[in-house]
CSV table of C-alpha atoms in Angstrom, one decimal:
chain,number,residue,atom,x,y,z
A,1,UNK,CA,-4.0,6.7,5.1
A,2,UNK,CA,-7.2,8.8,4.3
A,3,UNK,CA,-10.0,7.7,1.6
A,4,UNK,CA,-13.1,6.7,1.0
A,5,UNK,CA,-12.4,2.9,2.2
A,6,UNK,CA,-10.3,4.5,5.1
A,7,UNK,CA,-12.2,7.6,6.4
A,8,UNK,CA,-15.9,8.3,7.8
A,9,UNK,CA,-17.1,11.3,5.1
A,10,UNK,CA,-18.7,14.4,7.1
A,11,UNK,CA,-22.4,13.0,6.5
A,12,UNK,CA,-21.7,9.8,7.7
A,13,UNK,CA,-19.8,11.6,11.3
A,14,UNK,CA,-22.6,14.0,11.7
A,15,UNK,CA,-25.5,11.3,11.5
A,16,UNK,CA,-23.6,9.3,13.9
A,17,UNK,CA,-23.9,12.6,16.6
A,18,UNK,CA,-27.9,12.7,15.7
A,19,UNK,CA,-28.0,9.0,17.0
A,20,UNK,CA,-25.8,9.3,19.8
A,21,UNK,CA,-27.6,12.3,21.0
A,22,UNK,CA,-31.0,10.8,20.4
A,23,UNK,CA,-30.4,7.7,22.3
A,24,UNK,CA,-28.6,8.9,25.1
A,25,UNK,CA,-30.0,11.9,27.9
A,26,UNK,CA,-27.7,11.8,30.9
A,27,UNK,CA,-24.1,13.4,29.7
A,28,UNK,CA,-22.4,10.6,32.1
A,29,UNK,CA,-24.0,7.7,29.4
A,30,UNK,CA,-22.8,9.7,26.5
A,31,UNK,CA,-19.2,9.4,27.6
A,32,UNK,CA,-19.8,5.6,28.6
A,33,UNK,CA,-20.7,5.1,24.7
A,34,UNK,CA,-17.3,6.6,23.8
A,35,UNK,CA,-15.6,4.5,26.4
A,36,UNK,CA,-17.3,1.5,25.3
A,37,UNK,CA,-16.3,1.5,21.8
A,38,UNK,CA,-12.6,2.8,22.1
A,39,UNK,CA,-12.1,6.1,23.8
A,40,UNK,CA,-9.3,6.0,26.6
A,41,UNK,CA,-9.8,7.3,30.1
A,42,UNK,CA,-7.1,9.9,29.5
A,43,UNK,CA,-9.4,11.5,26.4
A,44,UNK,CA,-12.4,11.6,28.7
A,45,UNK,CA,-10.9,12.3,32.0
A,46,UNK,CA,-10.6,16.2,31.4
A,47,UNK,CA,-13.9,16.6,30.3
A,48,UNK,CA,-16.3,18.6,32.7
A,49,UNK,CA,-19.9,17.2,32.6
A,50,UNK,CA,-21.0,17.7,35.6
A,51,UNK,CA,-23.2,21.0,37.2
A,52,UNK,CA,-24.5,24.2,35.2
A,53,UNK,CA,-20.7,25.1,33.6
A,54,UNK,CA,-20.3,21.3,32.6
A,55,UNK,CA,-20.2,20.7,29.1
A,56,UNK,CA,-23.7,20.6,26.9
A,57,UNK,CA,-24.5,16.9,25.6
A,58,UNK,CA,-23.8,18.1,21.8
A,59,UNK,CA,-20.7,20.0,23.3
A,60,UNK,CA,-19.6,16.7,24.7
A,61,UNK,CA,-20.0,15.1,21.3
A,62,UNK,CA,-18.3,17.5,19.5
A,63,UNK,CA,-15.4,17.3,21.4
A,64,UNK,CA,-15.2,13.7,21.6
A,65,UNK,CA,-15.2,13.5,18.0
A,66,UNK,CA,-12.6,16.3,17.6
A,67,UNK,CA,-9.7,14.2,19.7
A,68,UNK,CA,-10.8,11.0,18.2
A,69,UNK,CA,-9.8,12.7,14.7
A,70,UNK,CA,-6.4,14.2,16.4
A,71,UNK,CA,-5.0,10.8,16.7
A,72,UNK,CA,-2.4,9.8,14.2
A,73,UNK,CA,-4.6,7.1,13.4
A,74,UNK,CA,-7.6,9.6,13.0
A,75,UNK,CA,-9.1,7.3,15.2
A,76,UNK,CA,-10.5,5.1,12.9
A,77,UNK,CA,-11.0,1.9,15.8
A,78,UNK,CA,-13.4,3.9,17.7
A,79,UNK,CA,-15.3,5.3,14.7
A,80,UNK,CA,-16.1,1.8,13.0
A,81,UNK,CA,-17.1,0.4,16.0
A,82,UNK,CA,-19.4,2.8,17.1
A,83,UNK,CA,-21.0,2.9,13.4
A,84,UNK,CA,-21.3,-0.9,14.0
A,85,UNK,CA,-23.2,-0.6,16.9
A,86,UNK,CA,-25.4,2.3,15.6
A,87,UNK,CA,-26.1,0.6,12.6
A,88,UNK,CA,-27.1,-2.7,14.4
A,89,UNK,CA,-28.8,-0.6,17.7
A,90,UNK,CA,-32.3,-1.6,18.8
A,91,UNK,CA,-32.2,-0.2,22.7
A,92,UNK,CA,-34.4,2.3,23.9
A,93,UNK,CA,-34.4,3.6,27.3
A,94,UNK,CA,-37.6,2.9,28.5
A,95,UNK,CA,-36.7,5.4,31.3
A,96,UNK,CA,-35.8,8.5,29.2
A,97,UNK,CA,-37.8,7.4,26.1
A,98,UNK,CA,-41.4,6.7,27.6
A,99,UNK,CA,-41.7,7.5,31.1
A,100,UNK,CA,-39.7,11.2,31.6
A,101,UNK,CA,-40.2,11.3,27.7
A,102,UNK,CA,-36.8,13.3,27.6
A,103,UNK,CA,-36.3,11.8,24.1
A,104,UNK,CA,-38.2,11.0,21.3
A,105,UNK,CA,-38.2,7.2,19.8
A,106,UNK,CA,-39.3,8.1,16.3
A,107,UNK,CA,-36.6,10.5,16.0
A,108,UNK,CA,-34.1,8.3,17.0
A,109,UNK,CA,-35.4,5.4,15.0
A,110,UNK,CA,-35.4,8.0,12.0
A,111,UNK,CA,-31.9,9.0,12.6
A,112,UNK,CA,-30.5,5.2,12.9
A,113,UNK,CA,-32.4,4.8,9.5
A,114,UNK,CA,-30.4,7.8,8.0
A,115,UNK,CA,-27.1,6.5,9.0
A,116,UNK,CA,-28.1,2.6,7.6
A,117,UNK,CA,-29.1,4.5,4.2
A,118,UNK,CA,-25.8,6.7,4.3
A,119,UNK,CA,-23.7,3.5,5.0
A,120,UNK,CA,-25.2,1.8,2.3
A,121,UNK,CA,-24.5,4.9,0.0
A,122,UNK,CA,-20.8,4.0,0.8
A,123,UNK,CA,-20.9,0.6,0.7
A,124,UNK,CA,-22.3,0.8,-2.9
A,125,UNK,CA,-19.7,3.5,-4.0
A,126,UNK,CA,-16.8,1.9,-1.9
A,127,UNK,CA,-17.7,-2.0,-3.9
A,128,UNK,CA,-18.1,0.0,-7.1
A,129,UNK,CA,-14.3,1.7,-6.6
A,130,UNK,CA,-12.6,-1.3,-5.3
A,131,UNK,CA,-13.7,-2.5,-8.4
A,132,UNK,CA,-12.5,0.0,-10.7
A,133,UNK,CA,-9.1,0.1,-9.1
A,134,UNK,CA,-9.1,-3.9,-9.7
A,135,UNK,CA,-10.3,-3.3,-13.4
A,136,UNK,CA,-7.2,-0.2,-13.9
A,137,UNK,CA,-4.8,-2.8,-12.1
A,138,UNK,CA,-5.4,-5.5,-14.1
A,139,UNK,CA,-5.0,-3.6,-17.0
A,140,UNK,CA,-1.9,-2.1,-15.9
A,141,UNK,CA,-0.3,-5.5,-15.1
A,142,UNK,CA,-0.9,-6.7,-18.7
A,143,UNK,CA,1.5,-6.9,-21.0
A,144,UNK,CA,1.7,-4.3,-24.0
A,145,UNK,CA,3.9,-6.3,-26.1
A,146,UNK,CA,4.8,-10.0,-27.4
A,147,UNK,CA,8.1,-11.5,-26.6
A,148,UNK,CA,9.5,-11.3,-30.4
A,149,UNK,CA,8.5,-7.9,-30.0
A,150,UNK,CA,10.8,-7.2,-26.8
A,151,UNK,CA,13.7,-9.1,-28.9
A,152,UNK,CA,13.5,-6.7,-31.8
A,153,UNK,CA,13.3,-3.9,-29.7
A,154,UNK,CA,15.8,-5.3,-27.4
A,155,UNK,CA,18.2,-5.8,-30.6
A,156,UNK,CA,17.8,-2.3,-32.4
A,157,UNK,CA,18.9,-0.8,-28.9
A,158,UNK,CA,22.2,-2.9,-29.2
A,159,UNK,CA,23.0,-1.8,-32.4
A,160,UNK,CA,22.6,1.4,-30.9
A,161,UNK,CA,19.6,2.8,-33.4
A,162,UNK,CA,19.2,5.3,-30.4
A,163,UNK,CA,20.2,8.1,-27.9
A,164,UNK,CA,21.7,6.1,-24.7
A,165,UNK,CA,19.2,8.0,-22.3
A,166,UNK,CA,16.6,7.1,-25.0
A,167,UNK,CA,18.1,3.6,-24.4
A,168,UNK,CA,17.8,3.3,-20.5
A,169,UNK,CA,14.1,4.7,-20.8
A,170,UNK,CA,13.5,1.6,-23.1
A,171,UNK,CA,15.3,-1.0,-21.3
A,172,UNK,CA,13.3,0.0,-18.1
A,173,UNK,CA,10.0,-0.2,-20.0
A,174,UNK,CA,11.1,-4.1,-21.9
A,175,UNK,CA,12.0,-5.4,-18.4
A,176,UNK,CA,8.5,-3.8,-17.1
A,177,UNK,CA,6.8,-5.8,-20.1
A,178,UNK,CA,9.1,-9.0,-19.5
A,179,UNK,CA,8.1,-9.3,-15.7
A,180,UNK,CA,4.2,-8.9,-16.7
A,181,UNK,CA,4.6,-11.7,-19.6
A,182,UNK,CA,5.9,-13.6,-16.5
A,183,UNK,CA,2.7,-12.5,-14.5
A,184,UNK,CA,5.3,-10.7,-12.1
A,185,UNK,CA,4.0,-7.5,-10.4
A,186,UNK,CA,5.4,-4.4,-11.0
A,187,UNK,CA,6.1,-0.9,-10.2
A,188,UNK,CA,7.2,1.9,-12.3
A,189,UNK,CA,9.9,3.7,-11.8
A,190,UNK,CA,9.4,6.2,-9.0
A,191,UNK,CA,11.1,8.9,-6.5
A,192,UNK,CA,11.0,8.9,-2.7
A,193,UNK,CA,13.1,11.0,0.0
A,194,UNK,CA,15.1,12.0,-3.1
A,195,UNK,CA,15.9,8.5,-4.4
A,196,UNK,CA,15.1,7.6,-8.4
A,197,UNK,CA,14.1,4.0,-8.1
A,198,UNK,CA,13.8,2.6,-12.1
A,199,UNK,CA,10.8,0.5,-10.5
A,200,UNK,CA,10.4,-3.0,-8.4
A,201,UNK,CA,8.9,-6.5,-9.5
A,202,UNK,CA,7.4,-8.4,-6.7
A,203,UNK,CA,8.4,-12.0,-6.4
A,204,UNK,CA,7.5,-14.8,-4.0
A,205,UNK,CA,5.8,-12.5,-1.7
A,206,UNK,CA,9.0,-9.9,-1.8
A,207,UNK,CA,9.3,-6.8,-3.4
A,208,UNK,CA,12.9,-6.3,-5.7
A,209,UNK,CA,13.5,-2.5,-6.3
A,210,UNK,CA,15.3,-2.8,-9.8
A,211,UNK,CA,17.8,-0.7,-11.5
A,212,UNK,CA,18.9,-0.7,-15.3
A,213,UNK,CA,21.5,0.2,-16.4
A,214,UNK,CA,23.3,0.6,-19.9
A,215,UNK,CA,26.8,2.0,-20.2
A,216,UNK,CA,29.7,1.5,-22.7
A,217,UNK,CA,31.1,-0.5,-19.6
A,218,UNK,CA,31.1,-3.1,-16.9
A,219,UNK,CA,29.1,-1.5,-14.4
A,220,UNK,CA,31.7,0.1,-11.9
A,221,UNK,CA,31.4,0.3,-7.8
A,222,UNK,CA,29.9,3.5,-7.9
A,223,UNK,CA,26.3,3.4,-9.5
A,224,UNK,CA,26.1,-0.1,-7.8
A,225,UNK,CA,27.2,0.8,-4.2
A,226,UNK,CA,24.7,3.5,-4.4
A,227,UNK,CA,21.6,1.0,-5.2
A,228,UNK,CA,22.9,-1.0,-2.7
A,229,UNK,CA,22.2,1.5,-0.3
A,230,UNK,CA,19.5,2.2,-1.4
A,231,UNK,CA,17.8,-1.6,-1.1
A,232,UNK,CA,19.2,-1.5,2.4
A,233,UNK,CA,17.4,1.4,3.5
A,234,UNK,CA,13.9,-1.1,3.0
A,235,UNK,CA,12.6,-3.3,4.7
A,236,UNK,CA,14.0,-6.8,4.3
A,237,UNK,CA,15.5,-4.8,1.2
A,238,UNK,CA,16.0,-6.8,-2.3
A,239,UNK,CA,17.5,-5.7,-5.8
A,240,UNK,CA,17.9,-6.5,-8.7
A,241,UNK,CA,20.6,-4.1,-10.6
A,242,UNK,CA,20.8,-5.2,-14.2
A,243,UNK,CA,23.7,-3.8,-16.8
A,244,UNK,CA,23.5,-4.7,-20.0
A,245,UNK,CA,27.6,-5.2,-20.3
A,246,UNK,CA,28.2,-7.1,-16.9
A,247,UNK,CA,30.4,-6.5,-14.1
A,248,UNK,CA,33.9,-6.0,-12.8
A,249,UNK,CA,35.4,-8.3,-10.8
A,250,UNK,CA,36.2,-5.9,-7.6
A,251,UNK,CA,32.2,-4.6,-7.8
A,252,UNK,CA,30.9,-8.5,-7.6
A,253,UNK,CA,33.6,-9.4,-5.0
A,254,UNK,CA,33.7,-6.3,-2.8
A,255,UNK,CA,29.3,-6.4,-2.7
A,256,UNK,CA,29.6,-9.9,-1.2
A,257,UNK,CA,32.7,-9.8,0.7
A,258,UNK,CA,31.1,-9.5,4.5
A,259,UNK,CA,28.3,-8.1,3.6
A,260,UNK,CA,24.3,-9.4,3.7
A,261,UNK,CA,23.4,-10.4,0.6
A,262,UNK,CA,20.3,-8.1,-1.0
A,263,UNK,CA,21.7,-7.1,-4.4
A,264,UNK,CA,21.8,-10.0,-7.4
A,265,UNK,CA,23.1,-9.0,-10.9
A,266,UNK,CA,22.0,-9.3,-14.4
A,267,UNK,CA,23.3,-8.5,-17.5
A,268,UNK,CA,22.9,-8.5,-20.7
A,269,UNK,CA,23.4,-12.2,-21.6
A,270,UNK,CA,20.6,-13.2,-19.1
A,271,UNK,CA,18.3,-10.9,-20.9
A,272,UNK,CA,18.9,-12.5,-24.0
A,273,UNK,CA,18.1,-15.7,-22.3
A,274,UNK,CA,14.7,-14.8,-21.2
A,275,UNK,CA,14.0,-12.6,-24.6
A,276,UNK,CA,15.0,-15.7,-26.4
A,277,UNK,CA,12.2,-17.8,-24.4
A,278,UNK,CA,14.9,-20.4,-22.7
A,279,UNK,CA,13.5,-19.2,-19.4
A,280,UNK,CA,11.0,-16.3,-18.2
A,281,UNK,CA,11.5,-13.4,-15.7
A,282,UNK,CA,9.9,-15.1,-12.9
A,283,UNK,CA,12.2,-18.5,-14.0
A,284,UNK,CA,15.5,-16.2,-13.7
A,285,UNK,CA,14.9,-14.4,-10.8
A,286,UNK,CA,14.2,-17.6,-9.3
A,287,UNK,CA,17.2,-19.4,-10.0
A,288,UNK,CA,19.5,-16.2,-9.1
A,289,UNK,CA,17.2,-15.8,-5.7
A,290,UNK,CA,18.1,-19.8,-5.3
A,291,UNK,CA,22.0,-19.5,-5.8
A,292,UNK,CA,22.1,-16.4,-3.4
A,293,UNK,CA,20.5,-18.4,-0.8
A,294,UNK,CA,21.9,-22.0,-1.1
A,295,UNK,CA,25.4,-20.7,-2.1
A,296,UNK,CA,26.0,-17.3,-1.5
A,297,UNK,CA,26.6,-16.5,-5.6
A,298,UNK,CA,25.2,-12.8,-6.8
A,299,UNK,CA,26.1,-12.9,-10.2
A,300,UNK,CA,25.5,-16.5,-12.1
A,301,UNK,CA,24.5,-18.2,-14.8
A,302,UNK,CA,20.6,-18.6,-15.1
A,303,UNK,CA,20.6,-21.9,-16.8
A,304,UNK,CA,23.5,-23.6,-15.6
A,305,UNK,CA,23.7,-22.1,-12.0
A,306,UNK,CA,27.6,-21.4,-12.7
A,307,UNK,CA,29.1,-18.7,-11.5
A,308,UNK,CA,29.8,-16.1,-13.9
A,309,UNK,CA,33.5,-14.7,-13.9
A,310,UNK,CA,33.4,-10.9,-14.4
C-alpha cells in the first residue's frame, strides 16, 4: 500500500542521504547504518566498497536506497527506523568531525534540522488527513433516511411503482440505510476479479458480503450457488443473500446439506420486521448469526428463532 501515511515522499528520502552522508566518512560505517536499522547481508554483500573502483559514499547510498524500494514491501521497516534514529541522532565522530575534520558538524546538524522540520511537515498534513478521512467516514456511515421513510419506500417498491432493475438498485441502497440506522458498517456495492458484490455490513468484528435480490420468484439454486462461491473465495467468508420472495426448499436444503455454513437468508418478511421497528439490522443479523451457530438453521424466523419452511 503506498500513501502519504504509508510512504517516505522524495524530500523526506533525499534529506535522509544529506544526514547519512554527513555523519558518516568511512564507506564500511555507511553500510553498518543500513545493516543496523534493517538491510540484510544478502542486499549488502555484493556491494564493492573497497579500493579506487569501489563504490563512492553517495553511490553507496543511492544504491542502498534503490533495493530497499525494490522490495515488495518498498521497504518501509528499514526506512522508519532509520528516520527514527536520524530524527533523534546526537553523535558526532569526534574522529572524523574535529580531529581529520573530514566532515563538517554544522552541516550535519543543519541537515538533521531539515529532516525534523520535513517530518513535521508530514506529521501536520498526515494528522490533518486522518482527520478528514474520519470526518468523510463518519458522514458516509450516517444514515440518509428515517425508518418510516425506508417503509414507504420499501412499500411503493412492492406494489411495483417501478422498473425491477430500478427496484434492486433501491433495495440495495434501503438495506445500506437500515444497517447505518443500526450503526452497522457498510460497504457499497463493488467489483473485484470480475465479481459484482451488492456491498458488505460488518458485524461483530466480521465482514458479511450481501446480495439483494428481487425476482417474481423464490430465489432458485442458481443466483444463490453462485454467491455462495463467491463468500467462499474470502477469508473466513460470510453472506448474507436476501430475496424479497424467500426460498425453495431444494436451494435451503442442498446449501446446508454437507456443506460449512457461510451463507444465511433473508427475505422479505424479515425486512418488514426490521422496517416495522420490531427488531433492527444489527438485532436480526444477530439472531440468524445465533441459530446458524447453536443449531445449524440458515433460513429462520428472526423473532421466534423457528425455522422457516420454504
Amino acid at each position: 500500500m503506498r500513501g502519504n501515511e504509508t510512504g517516505f515522499p522524495a524530500d523526506i528520502k533525499g534529506c535522509m542521504k544529506d544526514c547519512i552522508l554527513s555523519l558518516f566518512w568511512p564507506r564500511k560505517d555507511i553500510v553498518g547504518f543500513f545493516e543496523k536499522h534493517g538491510c540484510t547481508k544478502a542486499e549488502v554483500s555484493s556491494l564493492q566498497i573497497e579500493g579506487e573502483s569501489g563504490l563512492k559514499r553517495h553511490e553507496i547510498i543511492d544504491v542502498l536506497f534503490d533495493t530497499l524500494n525494490a522490495r515488495p514491501d518498498n521497504g518501509l521497516g528499514p526506512f522508519r527506523a532509520m528516520l527514527q534514529s536520524l530524527l533523534a541522532w546526537s553523535h558526532f565522530d569526534p574522529y572524523y568531525f574535529d580531529k581529520l575534520r573530514k566532515l563538517d558538524r554544522a552541516a550535519a546538524n543543519k541537515n538533521l534540522e531539515h529532516l525534523r522540520q520535513l517530518q513535521e511537515i508530514r506529521d501536520a498534513k498526515i494528522k490533518a488527513d486522518r482527520e478528514r478521512r474520519a470526518t468523510n467516514d463518519a458522514a458516509r456511515q450516517q444514515a440518509t433516511a428515517t425508518l418510516d421513510e425506508l417503509r414507504t419506500e420499501y412499500l411503493d417498491l412492492l406494489a411495483n411503482k417501478t422498473s425491477r432493475q430500478q427496484r434492486g438498485y433501491a433495495l440495495e441502497r434501503i438495506l445500506a440505510e437500515l444497517a447505518r440506522l443500526s450503526r452497522l458498517e457498510t460497504t457499497e456495492a463493488f467489483r473485484v476479479a470480475g465479481e459484482q458484490i451488492d456491498g458488505a455490513v460488518k458485524f461483530d468484528g466480521e465482514h458479511y458480503l450481501i446480495e439483494a435480490k428481487w425476482q417474481d420468484k423464490s430465489a432458485s439454486n442458481e443466483p444463490v450457488y453462485q454467491f455462495a462461491g463467491k463468500v467462499a473465495g474470502k477469508l473466513y467468508g460470510r453472506g448474507l443473500f436476501i430475496s424479497v420472495n424467500g426460498f425453495s426448499a431444494e436451494v435451503v436444503r442442498s446449501l446446508i446439506l454437507g456443506k460449512e455454513i457461510q451463507t444465511l437468508f433473508v427475505d422479505g418478511e424479515d425486512l418488514i420486521l426490521v422496517l416495522e421497528g420490531h427488531l433492527n439490522l444489527r438485532d436480526m443479523i444477530d439472531r440468524k448469526v445465533k441459530a446458524a451457530q447453536t443449531k445449524g438453521l440458515i433460513y429462520v424466523h428472526p423473532i421466534s428463532g423457528a425455522e422457516k419452511k420454504a
